[in-house]
Short mmCIF file of C-alpha atoms in Angstrom, two decimals:
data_model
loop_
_atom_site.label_atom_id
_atom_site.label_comp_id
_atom_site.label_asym_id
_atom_site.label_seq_id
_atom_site.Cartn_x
_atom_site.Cartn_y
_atom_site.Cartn_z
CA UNK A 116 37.89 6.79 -0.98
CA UNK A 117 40.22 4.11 0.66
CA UNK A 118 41.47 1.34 -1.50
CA UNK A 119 39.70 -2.28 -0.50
CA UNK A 120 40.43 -5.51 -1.46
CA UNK A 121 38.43 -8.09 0.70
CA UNK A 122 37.48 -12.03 0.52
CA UNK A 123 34.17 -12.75 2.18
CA UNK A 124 31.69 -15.25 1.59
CA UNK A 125 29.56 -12.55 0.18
CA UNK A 126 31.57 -10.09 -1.78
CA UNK A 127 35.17 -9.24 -3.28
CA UNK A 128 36.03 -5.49 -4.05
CA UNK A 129 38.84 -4.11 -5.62
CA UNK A 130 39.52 -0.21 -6.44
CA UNK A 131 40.52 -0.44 -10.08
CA UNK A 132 39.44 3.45 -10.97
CA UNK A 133 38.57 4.95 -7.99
CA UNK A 134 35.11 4.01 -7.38
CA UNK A 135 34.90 -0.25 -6.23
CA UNK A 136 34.03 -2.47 -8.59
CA UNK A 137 31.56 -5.56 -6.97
CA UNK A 138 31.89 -8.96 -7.97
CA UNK A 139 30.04 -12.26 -6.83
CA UNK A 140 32.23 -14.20 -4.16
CA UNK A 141 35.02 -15.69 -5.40
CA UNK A 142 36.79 -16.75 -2.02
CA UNK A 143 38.29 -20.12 -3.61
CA UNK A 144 39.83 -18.34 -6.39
CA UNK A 145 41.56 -15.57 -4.15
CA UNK A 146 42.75 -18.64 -2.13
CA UNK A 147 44.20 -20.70 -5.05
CA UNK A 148 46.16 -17.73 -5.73
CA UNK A 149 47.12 -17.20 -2.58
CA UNK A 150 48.91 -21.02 -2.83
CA UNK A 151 50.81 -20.11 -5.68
CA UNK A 152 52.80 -16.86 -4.14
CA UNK A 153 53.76 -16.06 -0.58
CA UNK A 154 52.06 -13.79 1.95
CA UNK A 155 53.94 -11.08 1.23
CA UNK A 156 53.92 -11.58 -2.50
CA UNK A 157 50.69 -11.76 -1.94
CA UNK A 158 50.14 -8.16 -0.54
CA UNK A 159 52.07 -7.10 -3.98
CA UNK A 160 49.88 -8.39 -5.85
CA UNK A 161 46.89 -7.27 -4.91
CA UNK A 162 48.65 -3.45 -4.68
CA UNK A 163 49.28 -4.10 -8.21
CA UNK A 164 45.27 -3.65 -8.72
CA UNK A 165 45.49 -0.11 -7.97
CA UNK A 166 48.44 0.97 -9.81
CA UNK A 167 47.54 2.77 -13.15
CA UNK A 168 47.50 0.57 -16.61
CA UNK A 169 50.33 0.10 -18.49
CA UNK A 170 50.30 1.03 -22.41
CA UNK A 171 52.79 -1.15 -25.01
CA UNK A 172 53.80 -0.20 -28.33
CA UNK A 173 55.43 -3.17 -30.79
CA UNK A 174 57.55 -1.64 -33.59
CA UNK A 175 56.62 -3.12 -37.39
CA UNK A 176 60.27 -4.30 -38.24
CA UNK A 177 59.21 -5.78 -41.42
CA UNK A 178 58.52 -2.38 -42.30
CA UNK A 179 61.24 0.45 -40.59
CA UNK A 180 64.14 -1.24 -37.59
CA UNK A 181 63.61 -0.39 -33.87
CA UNK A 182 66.70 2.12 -34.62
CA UNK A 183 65.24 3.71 -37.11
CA UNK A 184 62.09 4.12 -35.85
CA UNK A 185 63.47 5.86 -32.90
CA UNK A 186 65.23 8.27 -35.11
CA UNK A 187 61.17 9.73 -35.99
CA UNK A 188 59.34 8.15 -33.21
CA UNK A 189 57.29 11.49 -31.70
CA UNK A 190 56.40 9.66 -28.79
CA UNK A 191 58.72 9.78 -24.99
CA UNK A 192 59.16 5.19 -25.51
CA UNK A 193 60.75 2.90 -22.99
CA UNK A 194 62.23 -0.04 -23.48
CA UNK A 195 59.99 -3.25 -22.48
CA UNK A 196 63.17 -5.59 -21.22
CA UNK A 197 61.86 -9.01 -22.39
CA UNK A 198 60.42 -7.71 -25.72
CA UNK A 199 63.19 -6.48 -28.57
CA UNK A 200 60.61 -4.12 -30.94
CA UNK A 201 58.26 -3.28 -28.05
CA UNK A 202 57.97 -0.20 -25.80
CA UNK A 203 56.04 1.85 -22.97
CA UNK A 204 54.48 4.23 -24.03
CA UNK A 205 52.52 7.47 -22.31
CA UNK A 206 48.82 7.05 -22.81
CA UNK A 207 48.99 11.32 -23.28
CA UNK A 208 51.09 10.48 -26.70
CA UNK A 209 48.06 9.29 -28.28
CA UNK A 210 49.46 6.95 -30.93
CA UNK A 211 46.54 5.78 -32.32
CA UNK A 212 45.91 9.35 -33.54
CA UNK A 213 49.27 9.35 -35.23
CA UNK A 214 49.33 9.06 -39.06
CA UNK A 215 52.28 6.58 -38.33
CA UNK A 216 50.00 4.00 -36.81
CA UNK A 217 47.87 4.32 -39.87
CA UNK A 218 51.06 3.37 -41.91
CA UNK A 219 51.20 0.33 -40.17
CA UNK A 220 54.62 1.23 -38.37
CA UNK A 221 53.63 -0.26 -34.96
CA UNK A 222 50.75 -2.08 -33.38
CA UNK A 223 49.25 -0.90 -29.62
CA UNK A 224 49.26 -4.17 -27.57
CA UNK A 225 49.80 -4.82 -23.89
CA UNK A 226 53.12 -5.50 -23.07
CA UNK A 227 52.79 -8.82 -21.28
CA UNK A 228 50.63 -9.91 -25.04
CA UNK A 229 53.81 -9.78 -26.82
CA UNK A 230 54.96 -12.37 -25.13
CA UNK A 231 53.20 -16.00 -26.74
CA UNK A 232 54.32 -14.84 -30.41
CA UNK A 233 58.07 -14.42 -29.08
CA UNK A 234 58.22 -17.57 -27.58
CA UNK A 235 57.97 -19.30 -30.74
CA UNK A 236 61.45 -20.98 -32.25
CA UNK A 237 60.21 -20.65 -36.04
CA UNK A 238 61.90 -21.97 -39.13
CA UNK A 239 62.18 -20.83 -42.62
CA UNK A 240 59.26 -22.11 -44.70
CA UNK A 241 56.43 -22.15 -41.47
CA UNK A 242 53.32 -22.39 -42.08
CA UNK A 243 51.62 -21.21 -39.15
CA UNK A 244 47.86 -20.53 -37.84
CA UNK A 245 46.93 -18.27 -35.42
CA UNK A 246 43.73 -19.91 -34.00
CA UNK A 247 41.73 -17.34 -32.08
CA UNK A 248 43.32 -14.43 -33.34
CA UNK A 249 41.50 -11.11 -32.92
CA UNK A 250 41.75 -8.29 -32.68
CA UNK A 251 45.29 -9.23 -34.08
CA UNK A 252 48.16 -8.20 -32.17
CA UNK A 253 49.52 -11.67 -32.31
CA UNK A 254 49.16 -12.22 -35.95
CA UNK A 255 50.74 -9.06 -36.83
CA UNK A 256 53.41 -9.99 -34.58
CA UNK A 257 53.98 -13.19 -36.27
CA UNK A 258 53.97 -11.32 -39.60
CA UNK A 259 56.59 -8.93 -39.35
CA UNK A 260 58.80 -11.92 -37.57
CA UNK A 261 58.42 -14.21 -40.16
CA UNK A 262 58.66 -11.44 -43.22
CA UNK A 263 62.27 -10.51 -41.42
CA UNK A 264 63.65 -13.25 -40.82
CA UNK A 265 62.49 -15.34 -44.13
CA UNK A 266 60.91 -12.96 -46.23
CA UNK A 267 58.50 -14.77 -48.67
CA UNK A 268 59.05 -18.85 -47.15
CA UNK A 269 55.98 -18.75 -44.69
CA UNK A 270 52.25 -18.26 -44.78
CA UNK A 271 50.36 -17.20 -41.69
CA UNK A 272 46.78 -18.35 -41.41
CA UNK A 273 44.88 -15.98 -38.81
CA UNK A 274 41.27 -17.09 -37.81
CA UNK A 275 38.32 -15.51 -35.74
CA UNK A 276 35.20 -17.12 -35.22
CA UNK A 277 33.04 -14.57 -33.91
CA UNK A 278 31.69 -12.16 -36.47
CA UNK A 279 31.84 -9.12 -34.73
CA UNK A 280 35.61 -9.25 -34.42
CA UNK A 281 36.80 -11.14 -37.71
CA UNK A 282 36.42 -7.97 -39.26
CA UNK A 283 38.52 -5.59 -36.79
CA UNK A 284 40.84 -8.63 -37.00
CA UNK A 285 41.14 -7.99 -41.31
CA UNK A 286 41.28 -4.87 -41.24
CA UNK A 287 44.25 -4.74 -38.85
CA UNK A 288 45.83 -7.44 -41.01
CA UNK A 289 45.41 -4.92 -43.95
CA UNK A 290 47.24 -2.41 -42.67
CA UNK A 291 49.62 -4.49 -41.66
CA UNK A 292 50.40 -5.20 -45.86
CA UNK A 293 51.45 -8.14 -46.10
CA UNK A 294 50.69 -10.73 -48.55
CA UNK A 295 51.30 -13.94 -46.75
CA UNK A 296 48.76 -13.61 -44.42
CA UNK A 297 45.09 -15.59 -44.87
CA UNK A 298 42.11 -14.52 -42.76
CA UNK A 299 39.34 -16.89 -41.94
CA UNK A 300 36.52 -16.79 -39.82
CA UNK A 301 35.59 -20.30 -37.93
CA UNK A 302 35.02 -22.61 -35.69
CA UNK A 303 38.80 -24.39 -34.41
CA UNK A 304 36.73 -27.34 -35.55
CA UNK A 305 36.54 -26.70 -39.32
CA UNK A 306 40.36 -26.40 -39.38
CA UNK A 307 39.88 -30.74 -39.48
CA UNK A 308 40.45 -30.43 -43.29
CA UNK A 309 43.82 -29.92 -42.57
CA UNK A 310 45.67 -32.05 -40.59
CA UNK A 311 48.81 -32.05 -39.70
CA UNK A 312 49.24 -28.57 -41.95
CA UNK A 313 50.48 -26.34 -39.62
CA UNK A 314 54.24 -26.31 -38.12
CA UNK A 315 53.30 -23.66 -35.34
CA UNK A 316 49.83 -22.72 -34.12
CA UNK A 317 49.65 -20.56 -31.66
CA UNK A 318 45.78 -20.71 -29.12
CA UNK A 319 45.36 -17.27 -27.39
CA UNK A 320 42.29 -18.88 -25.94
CA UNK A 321 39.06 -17.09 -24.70
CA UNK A 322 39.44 -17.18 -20.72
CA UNK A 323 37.85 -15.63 -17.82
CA UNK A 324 40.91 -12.91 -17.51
CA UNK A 325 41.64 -12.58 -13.89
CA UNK A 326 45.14 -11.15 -15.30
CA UNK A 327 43.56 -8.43 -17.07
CA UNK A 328 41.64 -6.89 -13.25
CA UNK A 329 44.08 -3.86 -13.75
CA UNK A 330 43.13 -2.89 -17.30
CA UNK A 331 39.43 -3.70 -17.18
CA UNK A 332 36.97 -2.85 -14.80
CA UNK A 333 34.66 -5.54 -17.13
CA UNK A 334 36.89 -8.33 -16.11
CA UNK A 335 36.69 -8.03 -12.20
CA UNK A 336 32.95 -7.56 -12.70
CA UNK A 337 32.04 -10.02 -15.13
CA UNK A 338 34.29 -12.70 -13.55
CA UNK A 339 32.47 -15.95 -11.62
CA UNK A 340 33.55 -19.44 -11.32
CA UNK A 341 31.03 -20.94 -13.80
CA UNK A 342 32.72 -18.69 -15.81
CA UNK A 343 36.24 -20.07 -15.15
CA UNK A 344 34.53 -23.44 -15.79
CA UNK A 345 32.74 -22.42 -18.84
CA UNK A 346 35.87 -21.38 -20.27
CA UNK A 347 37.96 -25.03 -19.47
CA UNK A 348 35.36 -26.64 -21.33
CA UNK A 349 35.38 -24.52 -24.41
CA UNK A 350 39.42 -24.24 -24.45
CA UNK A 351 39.51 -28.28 -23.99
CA UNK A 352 37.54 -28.15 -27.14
CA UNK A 353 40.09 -25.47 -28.69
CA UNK A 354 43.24 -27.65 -27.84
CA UNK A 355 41.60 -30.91 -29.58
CA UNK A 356 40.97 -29.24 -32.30
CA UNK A 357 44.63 -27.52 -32.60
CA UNK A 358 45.98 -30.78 -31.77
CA UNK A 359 45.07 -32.73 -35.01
CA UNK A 360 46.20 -30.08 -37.13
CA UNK A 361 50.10 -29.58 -35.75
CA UNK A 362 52.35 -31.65 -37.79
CA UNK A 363 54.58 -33.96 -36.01
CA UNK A 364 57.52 -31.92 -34.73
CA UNK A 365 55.78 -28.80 -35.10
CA UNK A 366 54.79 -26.75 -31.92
CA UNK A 367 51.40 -25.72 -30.32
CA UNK A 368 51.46 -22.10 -28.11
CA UNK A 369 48.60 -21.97 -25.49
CA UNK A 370 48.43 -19.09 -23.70
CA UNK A 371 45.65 -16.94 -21.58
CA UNK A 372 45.13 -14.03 -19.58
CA UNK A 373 43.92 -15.53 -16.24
CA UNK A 374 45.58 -17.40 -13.08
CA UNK A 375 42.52 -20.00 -12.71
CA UNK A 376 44.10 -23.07 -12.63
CA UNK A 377 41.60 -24.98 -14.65
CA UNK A 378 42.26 -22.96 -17.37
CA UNK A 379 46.25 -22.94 -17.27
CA UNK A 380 48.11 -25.45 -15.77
CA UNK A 381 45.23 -28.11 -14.97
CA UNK A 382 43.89 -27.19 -18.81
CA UNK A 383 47.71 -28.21 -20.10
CA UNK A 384 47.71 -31.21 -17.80
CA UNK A 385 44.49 -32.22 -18.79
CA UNK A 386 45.06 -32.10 -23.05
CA UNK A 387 48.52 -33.97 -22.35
CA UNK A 388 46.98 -36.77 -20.30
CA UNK A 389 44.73 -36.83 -23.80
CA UNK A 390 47.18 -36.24 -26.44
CA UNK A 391 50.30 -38.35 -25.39
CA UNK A 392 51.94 -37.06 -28.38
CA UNK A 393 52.35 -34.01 -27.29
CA UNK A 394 55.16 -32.78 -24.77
CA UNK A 395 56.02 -29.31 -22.47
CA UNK A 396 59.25 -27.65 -24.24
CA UNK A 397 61.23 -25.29 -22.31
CA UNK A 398 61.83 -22.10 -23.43
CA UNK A 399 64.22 -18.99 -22.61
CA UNK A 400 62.07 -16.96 -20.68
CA UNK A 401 64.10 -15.96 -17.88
CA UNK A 402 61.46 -12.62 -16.73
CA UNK A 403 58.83 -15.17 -15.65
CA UNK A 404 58.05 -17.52 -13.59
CA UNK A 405 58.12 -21.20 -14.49
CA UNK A 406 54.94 -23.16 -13.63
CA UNK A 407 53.73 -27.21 -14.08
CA UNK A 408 53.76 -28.58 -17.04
CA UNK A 409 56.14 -26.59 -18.69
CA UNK A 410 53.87 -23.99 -18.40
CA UNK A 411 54.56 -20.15 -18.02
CA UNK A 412 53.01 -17.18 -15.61
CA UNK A 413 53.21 -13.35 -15.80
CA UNK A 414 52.22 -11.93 -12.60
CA UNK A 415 51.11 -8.20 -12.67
CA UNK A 416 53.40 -7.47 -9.00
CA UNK A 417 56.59 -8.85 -10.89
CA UNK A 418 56.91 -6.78 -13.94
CA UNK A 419 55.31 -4.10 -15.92
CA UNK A 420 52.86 -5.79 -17.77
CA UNK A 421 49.20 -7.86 -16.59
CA UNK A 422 48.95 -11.35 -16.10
CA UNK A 423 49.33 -13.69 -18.36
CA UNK A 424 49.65 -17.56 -18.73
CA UNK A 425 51.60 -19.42 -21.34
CA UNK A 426 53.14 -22.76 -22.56
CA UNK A 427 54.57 -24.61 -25.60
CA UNK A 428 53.79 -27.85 -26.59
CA UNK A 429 55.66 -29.98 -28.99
CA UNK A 430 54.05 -32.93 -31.15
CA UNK A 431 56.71 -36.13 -31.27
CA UNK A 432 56.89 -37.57 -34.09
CA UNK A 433 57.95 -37.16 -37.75
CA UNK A 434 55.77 -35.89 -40.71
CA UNK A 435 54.67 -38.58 -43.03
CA UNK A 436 52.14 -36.63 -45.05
CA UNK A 437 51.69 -33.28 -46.71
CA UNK A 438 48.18 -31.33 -47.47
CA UNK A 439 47.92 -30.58 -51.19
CA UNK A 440 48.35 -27.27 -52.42
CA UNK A 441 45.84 -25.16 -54.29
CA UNK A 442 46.37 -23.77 -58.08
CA UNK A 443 46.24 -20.17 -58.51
CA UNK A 444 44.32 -18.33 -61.69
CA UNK A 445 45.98 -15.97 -64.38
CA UNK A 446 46.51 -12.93 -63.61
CA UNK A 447 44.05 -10.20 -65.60
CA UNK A 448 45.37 -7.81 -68.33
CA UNK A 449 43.90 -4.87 -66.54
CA UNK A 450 46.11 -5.91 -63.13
CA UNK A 451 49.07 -6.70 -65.76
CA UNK A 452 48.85 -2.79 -67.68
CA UNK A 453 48.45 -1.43 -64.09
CA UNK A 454 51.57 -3.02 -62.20
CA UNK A 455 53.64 -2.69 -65.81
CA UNK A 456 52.94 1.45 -65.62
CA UNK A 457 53.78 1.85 -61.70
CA UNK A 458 56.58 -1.06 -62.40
CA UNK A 459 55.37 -3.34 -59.42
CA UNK A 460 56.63 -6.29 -58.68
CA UNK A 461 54.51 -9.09 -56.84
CA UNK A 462 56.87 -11.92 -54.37
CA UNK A 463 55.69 -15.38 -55.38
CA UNK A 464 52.47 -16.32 -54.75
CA UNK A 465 49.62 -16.93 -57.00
CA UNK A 466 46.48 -15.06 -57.98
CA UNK A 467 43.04 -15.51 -56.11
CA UNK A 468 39.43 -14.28 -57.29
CA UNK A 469 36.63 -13.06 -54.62
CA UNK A 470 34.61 -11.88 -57.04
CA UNK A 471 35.86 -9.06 -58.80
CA UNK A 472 38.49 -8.45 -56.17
CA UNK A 473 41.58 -9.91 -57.31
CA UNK A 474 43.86 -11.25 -54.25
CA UNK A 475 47.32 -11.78 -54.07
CA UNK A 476 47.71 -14.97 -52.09
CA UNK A 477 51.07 -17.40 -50.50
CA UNK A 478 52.13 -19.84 -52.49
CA UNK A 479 51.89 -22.58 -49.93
CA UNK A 480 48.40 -21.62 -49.40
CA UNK A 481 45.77 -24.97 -49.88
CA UNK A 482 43.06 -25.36 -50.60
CA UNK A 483 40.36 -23.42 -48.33
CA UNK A 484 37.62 -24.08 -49.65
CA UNK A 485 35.90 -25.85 -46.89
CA UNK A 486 36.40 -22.80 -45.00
CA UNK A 487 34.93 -19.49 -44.52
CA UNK A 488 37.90 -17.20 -46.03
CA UNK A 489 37.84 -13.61 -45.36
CA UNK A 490 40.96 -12.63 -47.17
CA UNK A 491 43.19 -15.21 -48.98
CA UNK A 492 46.43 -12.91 -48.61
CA UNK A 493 46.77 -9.51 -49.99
CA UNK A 494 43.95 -7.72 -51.42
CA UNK A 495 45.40 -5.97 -54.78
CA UNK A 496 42.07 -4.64 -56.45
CA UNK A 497 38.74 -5.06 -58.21
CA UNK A 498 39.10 -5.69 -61.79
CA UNK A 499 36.41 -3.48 -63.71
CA UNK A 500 36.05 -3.96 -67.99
CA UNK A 501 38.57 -1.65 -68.92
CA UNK A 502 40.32 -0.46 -65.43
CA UNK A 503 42.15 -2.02 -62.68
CA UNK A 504 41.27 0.07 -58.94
CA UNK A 505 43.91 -0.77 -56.87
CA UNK A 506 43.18 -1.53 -52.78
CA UNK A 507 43.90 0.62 -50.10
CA UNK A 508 46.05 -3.05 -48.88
CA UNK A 509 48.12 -2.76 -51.52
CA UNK A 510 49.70 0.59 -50.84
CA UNK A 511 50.22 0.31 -47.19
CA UNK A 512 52.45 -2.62 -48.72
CA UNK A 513 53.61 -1.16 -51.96
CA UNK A 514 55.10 2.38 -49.77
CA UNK A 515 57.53 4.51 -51.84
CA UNK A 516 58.48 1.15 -53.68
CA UNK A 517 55.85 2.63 -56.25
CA UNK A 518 55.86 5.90 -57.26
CA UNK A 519 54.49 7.86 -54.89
CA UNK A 520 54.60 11.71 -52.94
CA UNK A 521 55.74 11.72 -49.48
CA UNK A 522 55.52 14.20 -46.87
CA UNK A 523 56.30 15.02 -42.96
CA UNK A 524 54.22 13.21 -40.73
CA UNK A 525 53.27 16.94 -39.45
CA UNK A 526 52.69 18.62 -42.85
CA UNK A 527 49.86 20.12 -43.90
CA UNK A 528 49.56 17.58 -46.50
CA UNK A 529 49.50 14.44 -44.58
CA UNK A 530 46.64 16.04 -42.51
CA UNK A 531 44.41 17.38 -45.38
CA UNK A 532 44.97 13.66 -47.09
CA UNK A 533 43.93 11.88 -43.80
CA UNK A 534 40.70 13.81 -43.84
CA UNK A 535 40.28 13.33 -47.40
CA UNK A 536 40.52 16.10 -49.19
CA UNK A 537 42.69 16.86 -52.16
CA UNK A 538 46.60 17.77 -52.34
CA UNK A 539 48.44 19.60 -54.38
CA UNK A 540 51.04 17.64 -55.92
CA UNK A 541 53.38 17.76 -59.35
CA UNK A 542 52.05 13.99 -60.49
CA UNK A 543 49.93 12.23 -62.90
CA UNK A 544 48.50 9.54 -62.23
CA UNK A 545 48.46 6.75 -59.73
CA UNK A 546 50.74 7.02 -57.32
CA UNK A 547 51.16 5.62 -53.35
CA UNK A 548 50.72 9.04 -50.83
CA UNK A 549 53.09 8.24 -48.06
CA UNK A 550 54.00 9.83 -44.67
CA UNK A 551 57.59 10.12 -44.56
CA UNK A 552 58.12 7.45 -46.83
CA UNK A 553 56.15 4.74 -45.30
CA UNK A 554 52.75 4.14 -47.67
CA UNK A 555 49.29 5.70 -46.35
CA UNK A 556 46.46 5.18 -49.33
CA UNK A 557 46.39 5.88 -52.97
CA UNK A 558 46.02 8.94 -54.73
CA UNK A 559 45.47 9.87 -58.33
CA UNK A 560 47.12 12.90 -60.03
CA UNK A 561 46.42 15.12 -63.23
CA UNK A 562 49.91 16.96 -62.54
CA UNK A 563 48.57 19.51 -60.41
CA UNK A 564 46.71 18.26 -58.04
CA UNK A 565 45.93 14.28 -56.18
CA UNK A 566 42.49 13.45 -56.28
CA UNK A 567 42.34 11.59 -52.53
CA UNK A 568 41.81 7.78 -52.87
CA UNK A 569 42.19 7.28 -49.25
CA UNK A 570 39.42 4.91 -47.71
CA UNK A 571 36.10 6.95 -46.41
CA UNK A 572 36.13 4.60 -42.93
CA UNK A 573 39.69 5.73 -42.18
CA UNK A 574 39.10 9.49 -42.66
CA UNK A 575 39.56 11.65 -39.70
#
């Protein structure tokens, strides 16, 4: 019943849920964090092990402000201090259940996550790549930055290699709405066709997540030190490959969730020593601790949020090419007679065939061709011979700016849509059902009642 922590050379335990979670010996890793803090800090942080999980909640400002969204928020929210739209929130409130999250009006992260994609200084007219990007916090992060601070002038290429995830990574992308954002799915490697695209790229790298021990029981149990070192070589490989595609001037984030020193500040020491045209920039980030090589840390004892490793990189240099950019196609009478009767109104960008799915994509998009694209921007429908069917993408980004029926969050309505069923409604024809004004799916009227458009996968 008692809480352990102990080194030996056979075993380290730590109480993470009540019951002790074994792990192979790991005695030089416990010591290399034990250089890093004092003895007493020390004693903190290993307490922090048995203190309950923290939950974070980041507000979708390119959809509804942080005032407004505390106006309807449902859920008891504090503040986190070094993150503007993000918040604690109780893990009784449930917001994943909440039709609100399915409007894309926040995204469930761990606070001390939020941190790489606000540590970027970005400029109108980015173009920007998140590199290992599932299951997407960052990226959607990125997205609503960029769409409120420039509105169209950026595109956002997010990228997962491994199958499995690439598609939790799109469809969290989709919900988010927005139609600069590109998903791929490959290797950091294949990115090679083009170099020196991307202003800001920011490398959430695959670690061996000794700052996550307090939110997964996995991570103290799966942890070793050919682990740690598995993970240096394959983010070595990661940083090369980010390296050649930065532009000069333009800014690589690394970041982790682990203290192991080969994979933070030894990892960063290492791809400098490589890449001399790279440097550490400083950044404001007074809540954490500053570390080599410009280099940042999030300890789990110091504030509400796991542990976390980050730094930012900046390639010298000035930009003497550009990577051509891709054509689009004409648009299809059947899209054309369906935006002209619901009077929508596409930002500029350029039209994109998968298919019969018609795709919405950035303007500065180029040419992907040499890579595996799962979405080039935002999905607007499949063109049929004598119908356009509009995608469920489009009217989580349309909202009431089409016509549409709205109702309270805790309406009868909302509920019977979310579980598909049909709602009676004085409309005809297409039209975007929303939840207090903020787009869920599509429904189609005959002035009586919406037949329910809303996506079989998301029906609860």
């Amino acid at each position: 019943e008692k809480d352990i922590i102990s080194v030996s050379s056979q075993t380290r335990a730590i109480d993470l849920t009540g019951e002790l979670a074994q792990m192979p010996a790991a005695e030089e890793e416990i010591e290399e964090i034990q250089t890093k803090i004092s003895e007493n800090e020390f004693e903190e942080y290993i307490t922090s092990f048995n203190e309950p999980r923290l939950y974070g909640l980041r507000v979708n400002t390119a959809k509804i402000s942080v005032e407004d969204f505390l106006k309807i928020s449902p859920f008891e929210l504090t503040p986190i201090p070094w993150i503007s739209n993000g918040f604690y929130y109780s893990e009784e409130d449930k917001p994943a259940k909440h039709p609100y999250y399915f409007a894309g009006m926040y995204y469930l992260q761990e606070p001390s996550a939020m941190t790489p994609a606000n540590l970027l200084p970005i400029e109108p007219g980015d173009r920007v790549l998140d590199l290992c990007a599932a299951p997407g916090g960052k990226s959607t992060d990125l997205a609503a930055s960029l769409r409120e601070m420039f509105g169209d002038r950026f595109i956002l290429v997010t990228n997962e290699v491994m199958k499995q995830r690439v598609g939790i990574l799109a469809d969290n992308m989709a919900l988010w709405g927005d139609p600069n954002v590109v998903v791929t799915s490959d290797d950091p490697s294949a990115f090679s066709s083009l170099p020196g695209f991307f202003d800001v790229i920011v490398a959430d790298v695959p670690c061996s997540g000794e700052g996550m021990f307090r939110k997964e029981e996995a991570a103290v149990t799966d942890w070793s030190q050919e682990t740690v070192e598995m993970c240096a070589r394959r983010q070595a490989e990661i940083l090369h490959s980010a390296a050649q595609m930065v532009r000069p001037g333009g800014r690589l984030v690394y970041s982790t969730c682990t203290f192991a020193p080969e994979e933070d500040e030894q990892a960063v020491a290492a791809f400098l020593a490589s890449h001399p045209e790279f440097e550490p920039e400083e950044v404001e980030a007074p809540w954490f601790e500053k570390v080599e090589n410009g280099g940042y840390r999030m300890w789990p004892h110091k504030l509400l949020g796991e542990g976390h490793f980050a730094a930012v990189l900046r390639k010298t240099g000035t930009d003497d090419e550009d990577i051509p950019i891709s054509g689009g196609e004409k648009l299809p009478k059947q899209w054309l007679s369906f935006a002209k009767e619901l009077g929508i109104t596409l930002p500029e960008g350029k039209a994109v065939f998968f298919g019969q799915n018609l795709f919405w994509a950035p303007e500065e998009m180029p040419d992907l061709r040499r890579l595996k694209v799962m979405r080039p921007g935002l999905e607007l429908g499949t063109v049929k011979k004598d119908r356009f069917e509009p995608a469920h993408a489009l009217a989580l980004w349309l909202g009431n700016a089409a016509p549409s029926v709205s109702f309270p969050a805790d309406s009868f309505e909302v509920k019977a849509y979310m579980h598909g069923e049909t709602v009676a409604a004085k409309h005809k024809g297409w039209c975007v059902f929303c939840v207090d004004g903020f787009g869920l799916g599509w429904a189609k009227g005959d002035g009586n009642i919406l037949k329910n458009h809303y996506p079989k996968g998301l029906r609860r």
